[in-house]
C-alpha positions as semicolon CSV with decimal commas, in nm:
position;residue;x (nm);y (nm);z (nm)
1;M;-5,068;13,691;-4,525
2;T;-4,979;13,920;-4,228
3;R;-5,268;14,157;-4,131
4;T;-5,165;14,526;-4,127
5;L;-5,234;14,776;-3,862
6;E;-5,457;14,962;-4,107
7;T;-5,662;14,652;-4,176
8;E;-5,715;14,583;-3,809
9;A;-5,799;14,950;-3,736
10;A;-6,060;14,931;-4,023
11;E;-6,221;14,634;-3,858
12;S;-6,231;14,814;-3,524
13;E;-6,427;15,094;-3,692
14;S;-6,709;14,847;-3,772
15;H;-6,829;14,899;-3,410
16;A;-6,876;15,280;-3,461
17;G;-7,235;15,248;-3,381
18;L;-7,212;15,095;-3,046
19;P;-7,496;15,096;-2,812
20;P;-7,491;15,334;-2,511
21;F;-7,253;15,263;-2,224
22;A;-7,431;15,084;-1,928
23;T;-7,772;15,047;-2,062
24;V;-8,082;15,039;-1,835
25;P;-8,111;14,660;-1,841
26;V;-7,745;14,624;-1,751
27;L;-7,780;14,873;-1,466
28;S;-8,090;14,703;-1,348
29;V;-7,917;14,360;-1,329
30;A;-7,620;14,515;-1,142
31;A;-7,846;14,700;-0,893
32;A;-8,055;14,388;-0,831
33;G;-7,741;14,194;-0,762
34;G;-7,597;14,461;-0,546
35;L;-7,932;14,498;-0,355
36;A;-7,944;14,119;-0,289
37;L;-7,582;14,125;-0,153
38;L;-7,651;14,432;0,061
39;V;-7,956;14,291;0,222
40;T;-7,749;13,980;0,330
41;L;-7,424;14,147;0,390
42;G;-7,448;14,164;0,767
43;R;-7,570;13,798;0,804
44;Y;-7,402;13,557;1,034
45;G;-7,051;13,670;1,144
46;Y;-6,698;13,730;1,024
47;F;-6,547;13,470;0,787
48;G;-6,207;13,344;0,910
49;D;-6,018;13,518;0,647
50;E;-6,185;13,855;0,728
51;L;-6,059;13,826;1,079
52;Y;-5,721;13,762;0,939
53;F;-5,729;14,069;0,708
54;L;-5,835;14,275;1,025
55;S;-5,550;14,141;1,210
56;A;-5,313;14,195;0,940
57;G;-5,436;14,552;0,884
58;R;-5,323;14,635;1,233
59;R;-4,986;14,539;1,124
60;L;-4,969;14,713;0,791
61;A;-4,668;14,609;0,575
62;V;-4,565;14,612;0,204
63;S;-4,624;14,244;0,181
64;Y;-4,741;13,943;0,365
65;A;-4,641;13,572;0,371
66;D;-4,947;13,471;0,187
67;Q;-5,075;13,772;0,005
68;G;-5,020;14,138;-0,099
69;P;-5,105;14,439;0,128
70;L;-5,416;14,559;-0,039
71;L;-5,669;14,344;0,158
72;P;-5,527;14,428;0,499
73;A;-5,517;14,791;0,402
74;L;-5,876;14,788;0,287
75;A;-5,984;14,606;0,599
76;R;-5,803;14,856;0,824
77;T;-5,954;15,138;0,639
78;M;-6,303;15,017;0,674
79;D;-6,253;14,929;1,043
80;L;-6,134;15,286;1,104
81;I;-6,436;15,429;0,933
82;A;-6,688;15,205;1,102
83;P;-6,512;15,022;1,398
84;G;-6,638;14,663;1,434
85;S;-6,905;14,691;1,149
86;L;-6,932;14,382;0,953
87;V;-7,132;14,542;0,681
88;A;-6,874;14,827;0,641
89;L;-6,595;14,572;0,604
90;R;-6,766;14,394;0,318
91;I;-6,880;14,723;0,123
92;P;-6,550;14,708;-0,093
93;A;-6,633;14,350;-0,199
94;L;-6,989;14,443;-0,288
95;L;-6,888;14,740;-0,488
96;A;-6,608;14,553;-0,682
97;T;-6,863;14,284;-0,768
98;V;-7,124;14,521;-0,886
99;A;-6,862;14,698;-1,098
100;A;-6,759;14,370;-1,249
101;I;-7,116;14,295;-1,359
102;V;-7,130;14,623;-1,540
103;L;-6,783;14,589;-1,696
104;S;-6,856;14,248;-1,820
105;A;-7,155;14,377;-2,000
106;Q;-6,939;14,656;-2,137
107;I;-6,706;14,396;-2,285
108;A;-6,993;14,266;-2,476
109;R;-7,058;14,618;-2,594
110;E;-6,703;14,646;-2,718
111;F;-6,744;14,317;-2,913
112;G;-7,037;14,503;-3,082
113;G;-7,302;14,333;-2,887
114;S;-7,660;14,461;-2,869
115;R;-7,829;14,577;-2,559
116;G;-7,971;14,224;-2,526
117;A;-7,627;14,073;-2,544
118;Q;-7,507;14,311;-2,277
119;A;-7,797;14,228;-2,051
120;L;-7,730;13,841;-2,106
121;T;-7,370;13,897;-2,012
122;A;-7,469;14,091;-1,689
123;V;-7,725;13,821;-1,602
124;A;-7,484;13,533;-1,647
125;Y;-7,219;13,700;-1,421
126;A;-7,483;13,793;-1,160
127;T;-7,629;13,436;-1,161
128;S;-7,298;13,278;-1,097
129;P;-7,292;13,102;-0,760
130;F;-6,934;13,222;-0,721
131;L;-6,896;13,546;-0,903
132;L;-7,197;13,708;-0,731
133;V;-7,181;13,537;-0,389
134;Q;-6,825;13,621;-0,341
135;G;-6,937;13,989;-0,314
136;G;-7,085;13,899;0,019
137;Q;-6,746;13,876;0,202
138;L;-6,408;14,066;0,175
139;A;-6,178;13,821;0,025
140;T;-5,869;13,820;-0,215
141;N;-6,051;13,644;-0,489
142;T;-6,328;13,884;-0,484
143;I;-6,102;14,190;-0,560
144;D;-5,876;13,985;-0,787
145;T;-6,167;13,867;-1,000
146;A;-6,293;14,212;-1,046
147;L;-5,961;14,354;-1,143
148;W;-5,933;14,072;-1,407
149;V;-6,256;14,180;-1,553
150;L;-6,129;14,552;-1,555
151;I;-5,801;14,462;-1,722
152;S;-5,985;14,248;-1,988
153;W;-6,215;14,536;-2,068
154;L;-5,915;14,786;-2,101
155;L;-5,738;14,537;-2,321
156;I;-6,039;14,471;-2,550
157;R;-6,125;14,833;-2,581
158;W;-5,749;14,902;-2,681
159;V;-5,794;14,649;-2,961
160;R;-6,089;14,846;-3,091
161;T;-5,962;15,197;-3,047
162;R;-5,586;15,149;-3,041
163;H;-5,576;15,429;-2,769
164;D;-5,248;15,351;-2,568
165;G;-5,366;15,524;-2,257
166;L;-5,586;15,213;-2,218
167;L;-5,271;15,002;-2,187
168;L;-5,124;15,227;-1,922
169;A;-5,458;15,208;-1,743
170;A;-5,438;14,823;-1,773
171;A;-5,096;14,837;-1,642
172;A;-5,206;15,032;-1,334
173;A;-5,487;14,788;-1,262
174;T;-5,232;14,503;-1,304
175;A;-5,004;14,668;-1,047
176;L;-5,289;14,705;-0,808
177;D;-5,393;14,341;-0,856
178;M;-5,022;14,242;-0,777
179;Q;-5,096;14,389;-0,439
180;V;-5,374;14,129;-0,388
181;K;-5,250;13,812;-0,551
182;W;-4,970;13,709;-0,791
183;L;-5,211;13,541;-1,040
184;I;-5,262;13,818;-1,292
185;P;-4,913;13,736;-1,462
186;F;-5,068;13,406;-1,582
187;F;-5,337;13,609;-1,762
188;W;-5,091;13,820;-1,930
189;I;-4,876;13,511;-2,038
190;A;-5,205;13,364;-2,186
191;V;-5,268;13,687;-2,367
192;G;-4,928;13,701;-2,494
193;V;-4,932;13,346;-2,637
194;G;-5,273;13,429;-2,803
195;V;-5,149;13,744;-2,954
196;L;-4,843;13,564;-3,094
197;C;-5,077;13,303;-3,243
198;F;-5,366;13,530;-3,371
199;G;-5,267;13,886;-3,342
200;P;-5,286;14,171;-3,306
201;R;-4,899;14,146;-3,280
202;E;-4,883;14,531;-3,282
203;L;-4,985;14,495;-2,909
204;L;-4,630;14,360;-2,841
205;R;-4,453;14,647;-3,020
206;R;-4,641;14,921;-2,840
207;P;-4,413;15,122;-2,623
208;A;-4,700;15,185;-2,378
209;L;-4,720;14,821;-2,307
210;W;-4,361;14,786;-2,203
211;V;-4,363;15,120;-2,006
212;G;-4,663;14,948;-1,816
213;V;-4,460;14,635;-1,753
214;I;-4,168;14,851;-1,607
215;G;-4,437;15,038;-1,391
216;V;-4,579;14,718;-1,254
217;Y;-4,237;14,600;-1,161
218;L;-4,157;14,910;-0,990
219;C;-4,484;14,904;-0,787
220;T;-4,428;14,529;-0,708
221;L;-4,065;14,591;-0,608
222;P;-4,118;14,668;-0,230
223;S;-4,331;14,348;-0,195
224;L;-4,064;14,145;-0,389
225;L;-3,787;14,274;-0,147
226;W;-4,001;14,184;0,155
227;Q;-4,043;13,834;0,014
228;D;-3,683;13,794;-0,058
229;R;-3,588;13,893;0,292
230;H;-3,838;13,640;0,438
231;G;-3,743;13,344;0,206
232;W;-4,020;13,389;-0,056
233;P;-4,308;13,248;0,161
234;Q;-4,572;13,358;-0,102
235;L;-4,420;13,127;-0,348
236;H;-4,415;12,839;-0,119
237;M;-4,785;12,895;-0,067
238;G;-4,830;12,725;-0,399
239;A;-4,726;12,396;-0,247
240;Q;-4,958;12,453;0,039
241;V;-5,250;12,520;-0,197
242;A;-5,161;12,211;-0,389
243;A;-5,159;11,990;-0,085
244;E;-5,506;12,135;0,014
245;Q;-5,642;12,074;-0,323
246;D;-5,525;11,723;-0,332
247;S;-5,703;11,643;-0,010
248;S;-6,038;11,744;-0,187
249;G;-6,014;11,591;-0,524
250;G;-5,704;11,789;-0,668
251;R;-5,658;11,819;-1,046
252;A;-5,932;11,581;-1,152
253;L;-6,195;11,797;-1,025
254;Y;-6,053;12,136;-1,139
255;V;-6,242;12,162;-1,471
256;P;-6,578;12,026;-1,330
257;L;-6,564;12,270;-1,045
258;A;-6,432;12,563;-1,262
259;L;-6,732;12,511;-1,478
260;A;-6,978;12,469;-1,195
261;I;-6,880;12,817;-1,045
262;A;-6,995;12,983;-1,368
263;G;-7,355;12,896;-1,315
264;V;-7,634;12,747;-1,524
265;V;-7,626;13,046;-1,746
266;G;-7,265;13,112;-1,743
267;V;-7,142;12,762;-1,858
268;P;-7,305;12,760;-2,199
269;L;-7,195;13,116;-2,252
270;L;-6,843;13,017;-2,151
271;L;-6,832;12,734;-2,388
272;A;-6,997;12,938;-2,669
273;G;-6,752;13,216;-2,602
274;I;-6,450;13,018;-2,645
275;W;-6,582;12,870;-2,982
276;A;-6,698;13,219;-3,110
277;L;-6,359;13,385;-3,031
278;L;-6,180;13,104;-3,213
279;R;-6,413;13,066;-3,500
280;A;-6,655;13,339;-3,552
281;A;-6,570;13,607;-3,812
282;E;-6,725;13,897;-3,621
283;L;-6,488;13,831;-3,330
284;R;-6,174;13,787;-3,531
285;P;-5,994;14,103;-3,398
286;Y;-6,025;13,934;-3,046
287;R;-5,936;13,579;-3,148
288;F;-5,635;13,585;-2,898
289;L;-5,884;13,580;-2,616
290;G;-6,014;13,244;-2,709
291;V;-5,695;13,061;-2,588
292;V;-5,675;13,253;-2,258
293;P;-5,922;13,043;-2,051
294;I;-5,785;12,728;-2,209
295;L;-5,415;12,822;-2,117
296;V;-5,507;12,954;-1,775
297;T;-5,686;12,631;-1,708
298;V;-5,375;12,417;-1,817
299;I;-5,152;12,634;-1,597
300;F;-5,367;12,598;-1,282
301;V;-5,427;12,230;-1,351
302;I;-5,046;12,172;-1,368
303;T;-4,992;12,373;-1,045
304;D;-5,288;12,213;-0,869
305;G;-5,446;12,553;-0,817
306;R;-5,790;12,640;-0,683
307;P;-6,075;12,605;-0,937
308;Y;-6,169;12,971;-0,898
309;Y;-5,826;13,102;-0,983
310;G;-5,903;13,163;-1,343
311;A;-6,253;13,289;-1,296
312;G;-6,141;13,647;-1,366
313;C;-6,138;13,587;-1,737
314;Y;-6,505;13,454;-1,736
315;G;-6,658;13,806;-1,776
316;A;-6,485;13,855;-2,114
317;I;-6,556;13,496;-2,233
318;M;-6,916;13,496;-2,137
319;A;-6,948;13,836;-2,317
320;A;-6,828;13,682;-2,636
321;G;-7,075;13,389;-2,595
322;A;-7,351;13,635;-2,525
323;V;-7,290;13,838;-2,842
324;F;-7,257;13,515;-3,045
325;A;-7,578;13,361;-2,885
326;A;-7,775;13,694;-2,924
327;R;-7,728;13,716;-3,298
328;R;-7,825;13,376;-3,351
329;M;-8,125;13,333;-3,103
330;A;-8,352;13,635;-3,201
331;G;-8,656;13,420;-3,234
332;W;-8,605;13,273;-2,882
333;R;-8,584;13,601;-2,682
334;R;-8,901;13,548;-2,485
335;W;-8,819;13,203;-2,382
336;L;-8,463;13,314;-2,294
337;A;-8,583;13,610;-2,087
338;G;-8,807;13,384;-1,895
339;G;-8,541;13,127;-1,843
340;L;-8,298;13,414;-1,715
341;V;-8,555;13,531;-1,463
342;V;-8,593;13,172;-1,324
343;A;-8,209;13,131;-1,303
344;S;-8,172;13,470;-1,134
345;V;-8,423;13,394;-0,867
346;L;-8,284;13,043;-0,804
347;T;-7,941;13,168;-0,782
348;V;-8,027;13,440;-0,528
349;A;-8,247;13,217;-0,336
350;V;-8,005;12,933;-0,306
351;S;-7,664;13,102;-0,304
352;L;-7,720;13,393;-0,062
353;P;-7,727;13,352;0,314
354;W;-8,105;13,401;0,377
355;K;-8,155;13,121;0,626
356;P;-8,173;13,217;0,991
357;E;-7,884;13,106;1,197
358;S;-8,140;12,894;1,409
359;Q;-8,239;12,713;1,106
360;I;-7,883;12,599;0,996
361;E;-7,800;12,241;1,076
362;P;-7,447;12,167;1,226
363;A;-7,193;12,025;1,005
364;A;-7,200;11,642;1,037
365;N;-6,832;11,612;1,000
366;E;-6,524;11,788;0,880
367;S;-6,595;11,700;0,512
368;D;-6,940;11,853;0,549
369;A;-6,802;12,177;0,694
370;A;-6,526;12,211;0,431
371;A;-6,794;12,173;0,162
372;Q;-6,990;12,474;0,309
373;L;-6,693;12,657;0,439
374;T;-6,835;13,003;0,365
375;V;-7,125;12,926;0,596
376;Y;-6,973;12,740;0,888
377;G;-6,650;12,949;0,870
378;R;-6,858;13,257;1,007
379;F;-6,954;13,091;1,332
380;G;-6,809;13,006;1,672
381;W;-6,567;13,301;1,736
382;R;-6,758;13,433;2,042
383;E;-6,754;13,085;2,204
384;L;-6,374;13,037;2,123
385;G;-6,286;13,388;2,277
386;E;-6,499;13,332;2,598
387;A;-6,337;12,982;2,650
388;T;-5,983;13,115;2,600
389;A;-6,059;13,399;2,837
390;A;-6,197;13,163;3,106
391;A;-5,880;12,939;3,068
392;Y;-5,661;13,258;3,098
393;T;-5,842;13,394;3,400
394;A;-5,812;13,046;3,581
395;L;-5,417;13,071;3,573
396;P;-5,245;13,166;3,887
397;P;-5,157;13,545;3,879
398;A;-4,792;13,475;3,851
399;Q;-4,837;13,269;3,548
400;R;-5,076;13,529;3,394
401;A;-4,805;13,784;3,413
402;S;-4,577;13,588;3,186
403;A;-4,844;13,409;2,973
404;V;-4,919;13,456;2,604
405;V;-5,169;13,292;2,367
406;I;-5,086;13,079;2,064
407;G;-5,349;12,990;1,829
408;D;-5,293;12,668;1,636
409;S;-5,448;12,817;1,322
410;Y;-5,435;13,172;1,189
411;W;-5,808;13,188;1,200
412;Q;-5,822;13,123;1,577
413;A;-5,525;13,357;1,640
414;S;-5,689;13,632;1,430
415;S;-6,025;13,601;1,616
416;L;-5,858;13,612;1,950
417;D;-5,616;13,906;1,845
418;I;-5,914;14,113;1,720
419;D;-6,112;14,076;2,046
420;R;-5,807;14,059;2,274
421;Q;-5,901;14,366;2,477
422;K;-6,268;14,260;2,502
423;Y;-6,170;13,934;2,666
424;G;-5,866;14,057;2,865
425;L;-5,619;13,834;2,679
426;P;-5,247;13,879;2,667
427;A;-5,055;13,913;2,332
428;V;-5,174;13,651;2,063
429;Y;-4,938;13,463;1,834
430;S;-4,963;13,180;1,584
431;P;-4,724;12,980;1,377
432;S;-4,976;12,942;1,102
433;R;-4,979;13,116;0,763
434;G;-4,892;13,480;0,758
435;F;-4,962;13,518;1,124
436;G;-4,639;13,344;1,198
437;Y;-4,461;13,655;1,060
438;F;-4,651;13,902;1,269
439;G;-4,403;13,856;1,566
440;T;-4,239;13,599;1,806
441;P;-4,350;13,536;2,154
442;P;-4,110;13,680;2,401
443;D;-3,858;13,461;2,564
444;S;-3,994;13,572;2,901
445;A;-4,315;13,396;2,809
446;T;-4,289;13,081;3,022
447;T;-4,656;12,989;3,012
448;V;-4,852;12,949;2,687
449;L;-5,217;12,895;2,631
450;W;-5,222;12,697;2,312
451;V;-5,566;12,722;2,144
452;G;-5,648;12,417;1,921
453;G;-5,477;12,127;1,776
454;D;-5,435;11,780;1,915
455;G;-5,158;11,864;2,164
456;V;-4,877;11,727;1,950
457;E;-4,748;12,064;1,845
458;P;-4,715;12,213;2,198
459;R;-4,548;11,896;2,330
460;K;-4,272;11,960;2,071
461;W;-4,187;12,282;2,233
462;C;-4,288;12,261;2,583
463;A;-4,182;12,032;2,872
464;D;-4,514;12,033;3,039
465;V;-4,843;12,032;2,855
466;T;-5,194;12,005;3,014
467;A;-5,544;12,034;2,880
468;I;-5,702;12,310;3,074
469;G;-6,017;12,419;2,863
470;R;-6,254;12,342;2,586
471;A;-6,432;12,546;2,337
472;D;-6,739;12,440;2,127
473;A;-6,990;12,606;1,904
474;R;-7,313;12,456;1,745
475;L;-7,230;12,574;1,397
476;G;-6,858;12,606;1,406
477;I;-6,590;12,417;1,204
478;P;-6,454;12,092;1,369
479;G;-6,098;12,171;1,482
480;V;-6,136;12,543;1,441
481;T;-6,428;12,646;1,656
482;R;-6,586;12,321;1,748
483;D;-6,455;12,062;1,992
484;I;-6,141;12,264;2,063
485;T;-5,898;12,189;2,351
486;I;-5,709;12,463;2,510
487;W;-5,369;12,357;2,638
488;R;-5,146;12,496;2,907
489;C;-4,787;12,476;2,804
490;D;-4,514;12,546;3,060
491;H;-4,129;12,555;3,050
492;P;-4,052;12,598;2,684
493;R;-3,766;12,366;2,582
494;E;-3,589;12,639;2,398
495;P;-3,627;13,027;2,385
496;W;-3,907;13,125;2,152
497;S;-3,683;13,350;1,964
498;H;-3,474;13,046;1,859
499;E;-3,758;12,803;1,792
500;W;-4,005;13,030;1,616
501;P;-3,848;13,019;1,256
502;N;-3,883;12,632;1,292
503;M;-4,239;12,646;1,415
504;R;-4,387;12,863;1,135
505;R;-4,592;12,684;0,882
506;L;-4,803;12,797;0,591
507;G;-5,065;12,550;0,669
């Protein structure tokens, strides 16, 4: 028999005696996680993507080939507030992560969870080796994940209260998230399927929902028009991501890695949360959420996405698991509290960058570097800049006057571009990723310093190619900042304006 709106509203009133918002234990967990991040925020150097955001932020646009405009705008804003400050650049990521810890606990509150359930949810989020640690650097997934948590909270709160302003707020958060990545539509698709299967179907009849959909479309329209003018490169990024995933295990490792990033506390709560949402009577109004992580996983396995793409729904699912567990494990609270303290300490000790740079061992090979990319991806930029500057200075004056720099990868180009004035370099270009859309080398550039690569690419485009320099760094990434050749490329075979569209690649 179809459940009526009145019945569902009556169920929502069963939570009238909810615990206070943001209890002391929750705020303590969030503060501890934020403090741990803050203490380590300035460790090592810029991550390669952070350099790219800074470079893109100097070329503000309504969209980019591989992302929306929000991260470059954030990077530019923080760089204007505190130029060259690594800590300032990462503050938005820290704040977003701390907010997500608090909001995940508030989702447990919306589910009718006790203070203990809220605290358990906060600890699970804060002990994830991914959800917490990503707050230590400015990254698209950091902001995207936090916005998923915010949208989940607003949606779940609407189920309890039926206040349509929450749907409009969720639409605003969705519109903002579309300026980061285009992953949030998959969340809403999964929600729609869950609602059709389990209710509340009233959601789909709410005018506020569809007004919000129109609003999201209008906010995203400038980005869509940019993508259309440039051949939809952001959609083509899916194939590039799939190729990168296939080289590191692909679909077979998606589920194990997706679970691993939840952490030792998060994994059991995730599994318990899915079960509870689908089976437990007390969570029946939210049953539609039980299919969301399952459907999102299926979507990203089929599309060969990255294992963390669906992590934004973890906060809500872990909250459901915490509420379910807290009501059935009252006698185990002391043991549980002790275990959570141990898990928290181990996560902070192992996951955050405490080790001095001098004690970090160099990556043994490319696979080792790829497995610890967030560590090794922060080293070697100074050595790369100095080596490129030395190669440029060694050119005859006549060649320097018409020379440009091309980075083989967008990380290399971004690093050189950010410090171009410091090293006295000419304009920097790259055919890689979104950097390839930042501009085309002038046809007057008859000499190019091609930084990185094996020399195959520059030989395609230049008649004369010679190795003239080398960059290396003890802790860099092989092929990016370690064992790098700098090539001098003379006499382009065709004008750059003609060849550049053929040279651009999303890899």
